[in-house]
Each structure stands twice: as C-alpha cells, then as structure tokens.
Short mmCIF file of C-alpha atoms in Angstrom, two decimals:
data_model
loop_
_atom_site.label_atom_id
_atom_site.label_comp_id
_atom_site.label_asym_id
_atom_site.label_seq_id
_atom_site.Cartn_x
_atom_site.Cartn_y
_atom_site.Cartn_z
CA MET N 217 104.03 -46.46 -266.82
CA VAL N 218 101.07 -45.17 -268.13
CA LYS N 219 97.21 -46.01 -268.20
CA PHE N 220 95.56 -45.80 -271.77
CA LYS N 221 92.13 -47.88 -271.48
CA PRO N 222 89.36 -48.37 -273.81
CA PHE N 223 85.99 -46.57 -273.16
CA ARG N 224 82.58 -46.33 -274.35
CA VAL N 225 82.88 -43.70 -276.98
CA ILE N 226 80.30 -41.21 -277.82
CA ARG N 227 80.52 -40.70 -281.61
CA PRO N 228 78.12 -39.90 -284.54
CA PRO N 229 76.98 -42.69 -286.51
CA PHE N 230 79.82 -43.82 -289.09
CA GLU N 231 77.60 -42.81 -291.94
CA LEU N 232 77.19 -38.82 -290.44
CA MET N 233 80.95 -38.30 -289.31
CA ASP N 234 81.78 -36.42 -292.28
CA GLN N 235 79.05 -33.89 -291.49
CA VAL N 236 79.44 -33.78 -288.03
CA ALA N 237 83.45 -33.02 -288.35
CA SER N 238 84.54 -29.60 -287.56
CA LEU N 239 87.50 -27.86 -287.36
CA PRO N 240 89.03 -27.24 -283.67
CA TYR N 241 87.07 -24.87 -281.63
CA ASP N 242 89.94 -22.24 -280.92
CA VAL N 243 91.07 -22.19 -284.33
CA LEU N 244 88.13 -20.13 -285.43
CA ASP N 245 86.96 -16.70 -284.89
CA ASP N 246 83.20 -15.59 -284.14
CA GLN N 247 82.19 -15.44 -287.79
CA GLN N 248 83.86 -18.55 -289.04
CA ALA N 249 82.06 -20.32 -286.37
CA ARG N 250 78.96 -18.99 -287.12
CA ASP N 251 79.71 -19.50 -290.82
CA ALA N 252 80.10 -23.27 -289.69
CA ALA N 253 77.35 -23.21 -287.83
CA LYS N 254 75.07 -23.34 -290.69
CA ASN N 255 75.71 -26.86 -291.12
CA GLU N 256 73.07 -28.06 -288.60
CA LEU N 257 75.17 -31.18 -287.63
CA SER N 258 78.25 -29.29 -287.34
CA PHE N 259 80.00 -30.10 -283.72
CA ILE N 260 80.72 -26.54 -283.72
CA HIS N 261 77.20 -26.51 -282.01
CA ILE N 262 78.70 -28.05 -278.68
CA ASP N 263 82.26 -27.19 -278.85
CA ARG N 264 81.07 -23.35 -279.49
CA ALA N 265 77.61 -23.14 -278.66
CA GLU N 266 77.39 -19.15 -278.55
CA VAL N 267 76.48 -19.83 -282.38
CA ASP N 268 73.45 -20.73 -281.18
CA LEU N 269 72.69 -17.65 -279.21
CA PRO N 270 72.53 -13.86 -280.46
CA PRO N 271 75.67 -12.51 -281.69
CA THR N 272 76.01 -10.14 -278.56
CA ILE N 273 76.36 -12.74 -276.25
CA ASP N 274 79.80 -12.98 -274.41
CA PRO N 275 81.33 -16.11 -275.85
CA TYR N 276 82.06 -17.07 -271.67
CA ASP N 277 78.70 -16.33 -270.33
CA ASP N 278 77.33 -19.29 -268.59
CA GLN N 279 74.53 -19.42 -270.81
CA VAL N 280 77.05 -20.32 -273.72
CA TYR N 281 78.00 -23.69 -271.69
CA GLN N 282 74.35 -24.45 -270.53
CA GLN N 283 73.52 -24.26 -274.49
CA ALA N 284 76.31 -26.75 -275.49
CA ARG N 285 74.71 -29.13 -272.78
CA LYS N 286 71.55 -28.68 -274.36
CA ASN N 287 72.42 -29.38 -277.50
CA LEU N 288 74.68 -32.73 -276.77
CA ILE N 289 71.52 -34.01 -274.79
CA LYS N 290 69.33 -33.13 -278.03
CA TRP N 291 71.52 -34.97 -280.12
CA LEU N 292 72.24 -37.86 -277.73
CA LYS N 293 68.52 -38.48 -278.17
CA ASN N 294 67.96 -37.85 -281.60
CA GLY N 295 70.72 -40.00 -282.50
CA THR N 296 73.13 -37.64 -284.13
CA LEU N 297 75.39 -38.88 -281.42
CA GLN N 298 75.32 -42.19 -279.87
CA GLN N 299 77.43 -44.11 -277.11
CA ASP N 300 78.92 -47.67 -277.77
CA ALA N 301 77.70 -50.40 -275.77
CA GLN N 302 80.83 -51.80 -275.15
CA ALA N 303 84.30 -50.38 -274.46
CA SER N 304 86.96 -50.35 -277.28
CA TYR N 305 89.71 -48.60 -278.92
CA TYR N 306 89.23 -47.04 -282.18
CA ALA N 307 92.10 -46.45 -284.92
CA TYR N 308 92.22 -42.96 -286.43
CA GLY N 309 94.63 -42.26 -289.52
CA MET N 310 95.18 -38.71 -291.11
CA THR N 311 96.40 -39.13 -294.75
CA LEU N 312 97.88 -36.12 -296.49
CA ASN N 313 100.37 -35.87 -299.55
CA GLY N 314 100.09 -39.80 -299.23
CA LYS N 315 101.87 -39.88 -295.77
CA ARG N 316 99.34 -41.45 -293.25
CA GLN N 317 99.66 -41.02 -289.68
CA LEU N 318 97.77 -43.92 -287.58
CA GLY N 319 97.01 -43.20 -284.16
CA ILE N 320 94.82 -45.08 -281.17
CA VAL N 321 91.72 -43.47 -279.60
CA GLY N 322 91.74 -44.46 -275.87
CA ALA N 323 91.24 -42.90 -272.70
CA ALA N 324 94.42 -41.41 -270.72
CA SER N 325 94.84 -40.89 -267.11
CA ALA N 326 94.71 -37.60 -265.19
CA ILE N 327 96.52 -39.35 -262.72
CA ASP N 328 99.14 -39.75 -264.59
CA TYR N 329 99.19 -36.33 -265.77
CA GLU N 330 99.46 -35.27 -262.01
CA ASN N 331 102.37 -37.62 -261.44
CA ASP N 332 104.37 -35.98 -264.56
CA ARG N 333 103.81 -39.58 -266.63
CA ILE N 334 102.37 -37.45 -269.24
CA LYS N 335 105.19 -34.73 -269.84
CA LYS N 336 104.09 -31.25 -270.94
CA HIS N 337 106.52 -28.58 -272.82
CA GLU N 338 104.26 -25.53 -272.56
CA LEU N 339 102.76 -23.18 -270.16
CA THR N 340 98.74 -22.53 -269.85
CA ARG N 341 96.79 -19.23 -269.86
CA ALA N 342 94.26 -19.28 -266.91
CA ALA N 343 91.91 -17.66 -269.33
CA LYS N 344 91.90 -20.54 -271.70
CA GLU N 345 91.67 -23.07 -269.28
CA ALA N 346 88.86 -21.67 -267.47
CA ASP N 347 87.00 -21.64 -270.85
CA ARG N 348 87.48 -25.32 -271.21
CA ILE N 349 86.94 -26.19 -267.56
CA LYS N 350 83.18 -24.71 -267.64
CA HIS N 351 82.64 -26.56 -270.98
CA ILE N 352 83.95 -29.73 -269.18
CA ASP N 353 82.07 -29.32 -266.23
CA THR N 354 78.87 -28.37 -267.58
CA THR N 355 78.51 -30.95 -270.54
CA ASN N 356 80.27 -33.72 -268.31
CA VAL N 357 82.06 -34.92 -271.94
CA ASN N 358 85.62 -34.10 -273.14
CA SER N 359 84.94 -32.85 -276.80
CA SER N 360 88.07 -32.33 -277.78
CA PRO N 361 90.88 -34.96 -277.55
CA ILE N 362 94.44 -34.65 -276.71
CA LEU N 363 97.24 -35.53 -278.89
CA LEU N 364 99.61 -37.57 -277.27
CA THR N 365 103.23 -39.32 -278.59
CA TYR N 366 105.49 -41.93 -277.07
CA ARG N 367 108.23 -44.01 -277.99
CA ASP N 368 107.38 -47.08 -280.40
CA GLN N 369 106.29 -50.20 -279.40
CA LYS N 370 105.93 -52.96 -282.08
CA GLU N 371 103.72 -54.79 -279.81
CA ILE N 372 101.27 -51.79 -280.01
CA MET N 373 101.17 -50.76 -283.29
CA ASN N 374 101.93 -53.62 -285.40
CA GLU N 375 98.86 -55.37 -285.25
CA VAL N 376 96.49 -52.63 -285.39
CA SER N 377 98.64 -51.11 -288.44
CA ASP N 378 98.14 -54.65 -289.81
CA PHE N 379 94.55 -54.48 -289.02
CA CYS N 380 93.98 -51.22 -290.42
CA ASP N 381 95.68 -52.45 -293.85
CA GLN N 382 93.56 -55.62 -294.19
CA ASN N 383 89.97 -54.04 -292.91
CA LYS N 384 87.70 -51.21 -294.73
CA PRO N 385 87.56 -48.56 -292.25
CA ASN N 386 84.14 -47.70 -290.61
CA ALA N 387 84.58 -44.21 -291.81
CA SER N 388 86.49 -42.27 -294.49
CA PHE N 389 86.45 -38.72 -295.61
CA THR N 390 88.28 -35.80 -297.09
CA ALA N 391 87.66 -32.91 -295.11
CA PHE N 392 89.65 -29.43 -294.18
CA PHE N 393 92.73 -28.80 -296.20
CA GLY N 394 92.88 -31.89 -298.09
CA VAL N 395 93.08 -34.04 -295.12
CA GLN N 396 91.76 -37.79 -295.46
CA HIS N 397 90.34 -39.05 -292.14
CA GLU N 398 89.51 -42.76 -291.45
CA VAL N 399 88.27 -44.05 -288.27
CA TRP N 400 88.25 -47.94 -287.47
CA GLN N 401 86.49 -49.41 -284.56
CA LEU N 402 88.69 -52.10 -283.15
CA PRO N 403 87.73 -55.51 -282.10
CA GLN N 404 87.55 -56.39 -278.22
CA ARG N 405 90.86 -58.46 -278.81
CA PHE N 406 92.71 -55.46 -278.93
CA ASN N 407 91.47 -54.25 -275.40
CA GLU N 408 94.07 -56.27 -274.30
CA LEU N 409 96.54 -53.41 -275.29
CA ALA N 410 95.67 -51.59 -272.26
CA ASP N 411 97.91 -53.93 -270.56
CA VAL N 412 100.60 -53.45 -273.00
CA PHE N 413 100.52 -49.51 -272.47
CA ASP N 414 100.74 -50.25 -268.56
CA THR N 415 103.98 -52.62 -268.98
CA LYS N 416 105.98 -51.57 -272.02
CA VAL N 417 105.09 -47.27 -272.03
CA PRO N 418 106.75 -45.10 -269.32
CA ALA N 419 105.75 -41.73 -270.50
CA PHE N 420 103.38 -39.98 -273.08
CA TYR N 421 104.41 -36.50 -274.30
CA ILE N 422 101.61 -33.86 -275.28
CA ALA N 423 102.06 -33.05 -278.46
CA ASP N 424 99.10 -30.95 -278.86
CA GLY N 425 96.54 -30.14 -276.29
CA HIS N 426 98.14 -28.45 -273.05
CA HIS N 427 94.93 -26.02 -272.30
CA ARG N 428 92.60 -29.06 -273.08
CA ALA N 429 94.50 -31.46 -270.51
CA ALA N 430 95.11 -28.88 -267.72
CA SER N 431 91.43 -27.94 -267.99
CA THR N 432 90.33 -31.73 -267.95
CA VAL N 433 92.53 -32.71 -264.78
CA LYS N 434 91.20 -29.83 -262.92
CA VAL N 435 87.75 -30.97 -263.59
CA ALA N 436 88.74 -34.69 -262.37
CA GLN N 437 90.27 -33.26 -259.29
CA LYS N 438 87.00 -31.13 -258.77
CA ARG N 439 84.95 -34.38 -259.34
CA ARG N 440 87.20 -36.26 -256.84
CA ALA N 441 86.23 -33.65 -254.20
CA GLN N 442 82.49 -34.29 -255.16
CA PHE N 443 82.82 -37.91 -255.10
CA PRO N 444 85.45 -38.96 -252.53
CA ASN N 445 84.45 -42.85 -252.61
CA ASP N 446 85.23 -43.29 -256.03
CA ASP N 447 88.22 -44.65 -256.90
CA ALA N 448 91.18 -43.75 -259.30
CA GLU N 449 89.16 -45.92 -262.14
CA ALA N 450 86.43 -43.75 -261.82
CA GLU N 451 85.52 -42.23 -265.64
CA PHE N 452 86.00 -38.81 -264.47
CA ASN N 453 89.86 -39.88 -263.94
CA TYR N 454 90.50 -40.35 -267.34
CA PHE N 455 90.31 -38.24 -270.49
CA LEU N 456 90.01 -38.58 -274.26
CA ALA N 457 93.24 -38.78 -276.03
CA ILE N 458 94.82 -39.96 -279.36
CA ALA N 459 97.75 -41.99 -278.86
CA PHE N 460 100.47 -41.76 -281.93
CA PRO N 461 103.82 -43.57 -281.80
CA ALA N 462 106.95 -41.33 -282.43
CA SER N 463 107.61 -42.87 -286.01
CA GLU N 464 103.77 -42.10 -287.32
CA LEU N 465 104.09 -38.07 -286.68
CA GLN N 466 104.95 -35.76 -289.07
CA ILE N 467 105.88 -32.50 -287.38
CA TRP N 468 105.59 -29.35 -289.67
CA ASP N 469 107.32 -26.10 -288.72
CA TYR N 470 104.96 -23.43 -286.84
CA ASN N 471 106.43 -19.99 -287.30
CA ARG N 472 105.12 -16.77 -286.15
CA VAL N 473 106.07 -13.24 -288.08
CA LEU N 474 106.45 -10.53 -285.64
CA ASN N 475 105.60 -7.46 -287.18
CA VAL N 476 107.58 -4.57 -285.91
CA PRO N 477 108.91 -1.64 -287.90
CA ILE N 478 112.60 -2.31 -289.58
CA PRO N 479 115.21 0.38 -288.41
CA ASP N 480 116.92 2.60 -290.94
CA ASN N 481 120.39 1.03 -290.11
CA PHE N 482 118.92 -2.51 -290.36
CA SER N 483 121.10 -3.13 -293.00
CA ASN N 484 124.40 -2.18 -290.61
CA ILE N 485 123.07 -4.26 -287.62
CA SER N 486 122.48 -7.29 -290.24
CA GLN N 487 126.46 -7.01 -291.30
CA LYS N 488 127.63 -6.94 -287.45
CA ILE N 489 125.74 -9.62 -286.81
#
C-alpha cells in the first residue's frame, strides 16, 4: 500500500494565487520564460531563475539555482509565499469545457517510488534529471507537483467531492488555455485519509512528471546519506504530488509529427501496405 500524507504546504496567499501561477518550467523556451517574468509575482522567478540573470547565462549554471534559492527566501520573507501552520490536504480542481477533474494535493513517498509502489511507464534523460536535482537540492523544496493516478476508492473521493461541491473554493481563477483552477484547503478531519491510502491503495501510477519524480527521489537518497539518523518519515523522503482517481482523469491524445521528406513512390508504398 502507498503512503500519501498531508503536509505543511508552502503557497501564495489565496488572493495572490492567480498572479503567482505560471506554466510548467519545461514547456517554455528562454524568451517565453523571460516574457512571463515581466510579472514580478510569476512563479517562473523560482522555477526558471535564469530570467533574473543576464540572457547570456547558461540556464544550468550554478548561479541560476542559487538565484532560485534567493528568490524563494525573499518571497517567504515578504509574504508572497507562506507556510501553513498545520499539515493538511488540499483539493485541486481543473475545469475545461465543462469537465472538472478533482484531485488531492499531498506528499507521496520516495520509498514507495523505490519499491515500485509508484509505477513508471517512461524512461528518463540524465540531463533533464540533473537540472531538477540541482534545483531541488539547492532550494530544498519541490516546486513542481507530480501527477499521480490510482484505482478509485469511494472512501477517499466521495467525501472530498461532496465538500468541494458544498463549499466555496479558497481560490478560483481562469488561467492558461481557458482552464479554471480551484483550490480548497481541506479541514483537519480529512487528514485521516492518510490511513485510507495506507490500507486501500496498493499503487500509484505516474501520469506526468517522470523526470521530476526521479530527481526528487535522488535528492532524498542524498539527504539520507547526509542525515543517517533520520527515519523514513523525514520530510525529504516525501515529495509534492497531486493524486487523481482514474475516474477523474480526462486523457487527451498527445501526437507528434515526424517531419521527413515524402518519397516519390509514396502512393505505391501506401497501396502495398
């Protein structure tokens, strides 16, 4: 069974979430990232901190990760980010074309990943891993969640869905591509869901974030070597994730176009096929 626990979330104040929200760090080229950084509150200042350094900087230079750490510390001091006083889960909903997908934000276990209770279906590239390893190691935070899915368990989502239907979200805004984002901080009674995950859910499956997951687990392994007296429940043995039951996921095609010359005899080839 899997571990998935509430934790003391670091987040923007609810009223600033729409301004801090940014596209994922790995879908923007350098110019797009620097354009996004014109918003001084955009999270891109932490996820892609080269935007605050000269354009000639190598995005994998150590200065970039140190700048991310500086920006994180500054935001924690000035209130752009804050840490919750108590551990809790959050519910997170995304709505597009009238279809809402609802999941739970929590902390997944690096040890579950190592023991294959978190299932993978993609290989990872060392260069992409190295970037996030440096980022996580230097800032000491998981800045991007891993998208996990699991087989439905009524004991988990029924009450969460009811709560979200009956209560106004703490934050609600429409962002990139017309997606409506909604966030609910779940009351402390929902912390008991950790026991349900631990007894009812045999495995998670990574839907998105293979490189981020591999990177954060490698940082966890490094921390274990640094702090051998800490146990399996140490914070560094957990990483930020959003868990969606399979019934909540809407999966779209992800197609790639291969740009190659078309041979002169293509029609003959296609007829033979």
